Amino acid sequence: MAVRVLFVCLGNICRSPAAEGVFRHLVEQEGLAGEIEIDSAGTASYHVGESPDQRSQASALRRGIDMSHQRARQTKPSDFETFDYVLAMDEDNLRNLQAICPDPKTHNPGLFLSFAPQAGRMDVPDPYYGGPNGFEIVLDLIEDASKGLLKDIKEHHPL
Ligand code: 4NP
């Protein structure tokens, strides 16, 4: 059975769609596209149905990742049953996820950057109101954590 991964931020237009795109790219490079299913969502509904933010798309495209087909959706309680990994970009997102988690004993959302201990931080900073450099920082952090996440999946799941 496939391992399912959900990336979560606030709007699902900047950070979590980039995480989805970067992680999918890595998984495809490793020939594991059939074994790992990947999605992203936002805790808020402001941008549901929208394409990723143009700045996020541009930063990802410079690294060979096309996010143009992705559309924003909101998180829902059933996501905890569907996905093996529910990974928040920051502590606020994590608190919002915990608030809708139907059974915290069985389902345990976490922070994406826990898979990049070398980054020395736990939050992927919200780039929405900042300049273009914020998106480069976001992509760098996401690339690091994606490698750590794939390593963790390989260690814990027979692929
Ligand atoms: P994201 O960024 O959570 O990384 O998608 C944001 C997108 C939209 C807003 C805030 C953050 N907003 O306030 O609309």
PDB file of N, CA and C and ligand atoms in Angstrom, residues 9-15 46-47 126-129, ligand 1:
ATOM      1  N   CYS A   9      -0.091  24.244   5.127  1.00  0.00           N
ATOM      2  CA  CYS A   9       0.269  25.591   5.567  1.00  0.00           C
ATOM      3  C   CYS A   9      -1.028  26.354   5.811  1.00  0.00           C
ATOM      4  N   LEU A  10      -0.982  27.675   5.782  1.00  0.00           N
ATOM      5  CA  LEU A  10      -2.189  28.462   6.056  1.00  0.00           C
ATOM      6  C   LEU A  10      -3.075  28.550   4.806  1.00  0.00           C
ATOM      7  N   GLY A  11      -2.515  29.086   3.713  1.00  0.00           N
ATOM      8  CA  GLY A  11      -3.337  29.367   2.534  1.00  0.00           C
ATOM      9  C   GLY A  11      -3.313  28.304   1.454  1.00  0.00           C
ATOM     10  N   ASN A  12      -2.322  27.390   1.516  1.00  0.00           N
ATOM     11  CA  ASN A  12      -2.094  26.388   0.465  1.00  0.00           C
ATOM     12  C   ASN A  12      -1.824  27.034  -0.903  1.00  0.00           C
ATOM     13  N   ILE A  13      -1.167  28.202  -0.850  1.00  0.00           N
ATOM     14  CA  ILE A  13      -0.746  28.805  -2.128  1.00  0.00           C
ATOM     15  C   ILE A  13       0.751  29.122  -2.165  1.00  0.00           C
ATOM     16  N   CYS A  14       1.423  29.133  -1.018  1.00  0.00           N
ATOM     17  CA  CYS A  14       2.870  29.431  -1.038  1.00  0.00           C
ATOM     18  C   CYS A  14       3.717  28.237  -0.606  1.00  0.00           C
ATOM     19  N   ARG A  15       3.679  27.898   0.694  1.00  0.00           N
ATOM     20  CA  ARG A  15       4.632  26.921   1.228  1.00  0.00           C
ATOM     21  C   ARG A  15       4.243  25.468   0.950  1.00  0.00           C
ATOM     22  N   TYR A  46      -9.327  30.890   2.526  1.00  0.00           N
ATOM     23  CA  TYR A  46      -9.301  32.110   1.678  1.00  0.00           C
ATOM     24  C   TYR A  46      -8.993  31.849   0.213  1.00  0.00           C
ATOM     25  N   HIS A  47      -8.126  30.891  -0.059  1.00  0.00           N
ATOM     26  CA  HIS A  47      -7.611  30.746  -1.433  1.00  0.00           C
ATOM     27  C   HIS A  47      -8.041  29.450  -2.117  1.00  0.00           C
ATOM     28  N   ASP A 126       6.455  32.142   6.898  1.00  0.00           N
ATOM     29  CA  ASP A 126       5.406  32.546   5.956  1.00  0.00           C
ATOM     30  C   ASP A 126       5.960  33.644   5.037  1.00  0.00           C
ATOM     31  N   PRO A 127       6.055  33.384   3.711  1.00  0.00           N
ATOM     32  CA  PRO A 127       6.675  34.360   2.800  1.00  0.00           C
ATOM     33  C   PRO A 127       5.668  35.338   2.187  1.00  0.00           C
ATOM     34  N   TYR A 128       4.381  35.202   2.528  1.00  0.00           N
ATOM     35  CA  TYR A 128       3.311  35.870   1.774  1.00  0.00           C
ATOM     36  C   TYR A 128       3.466  37.391   1.725  1.00  0.00           C
ATOM     37  N   TYR A 129       3.800  38.004   2.872  1.00  0.00           N
ATOM     38  CA  TYR A 129       3.886  39.469   2.919  1.00  0.00           C
ATOM     39  C   TYR A 129       5.312  39.994   2.754  1.00  0.00           C
TER      40      TYR A 129
HETATM   41  P1  4NP B   1       0.931  29.967   2.734  1.00  0.00           P
HETATM   42  O1  4NP B   1       1.061  31.567   2.658  1.00  0.00           O
HETATM   43  O2  4NP B   1       0.265  29.625   4.050  1.00  0.00           O
HETATM   44  O3  4NP B   1       2.352  29.505   2.683  1.00  0.00           O
HETATM   45  O4  4NP B   1       0.108  29.542   1.531  1.00  0.00           O
HETATM   46  C1  4NP B   1      -0.016  32.433   2.870  1.00  0.00           C
HETATM   47  C2  4NP B   1      -0.951  32.601   1.870  1.00  0.00           C
HETATM   48  C3  4NP B   1      -2.006  33.485   2.062  1.00  0.00           C
HETATM   49  C4  4NP B   1      -2.093  34.195   3.245  1.00  0.00           C
HETATM   50  C5  4NP B   1      -1.154  34.017   4.230  1.00  0.00           C
HETATM   51  C6  4NP B   1      -0.127  33.127   4.054  1.00  0.00           C
HETATM   52  N1  4NP B   1      -3.152  35.111   3.414  1.00  0.00           N
HETATM   53  O5  4NP B   1      -3.189  35.773   4.467  1.00  0.00           O
HETATM   54  O6  4NP B   1      -4.019  35.240   2.528  1.00  0.00           O
END
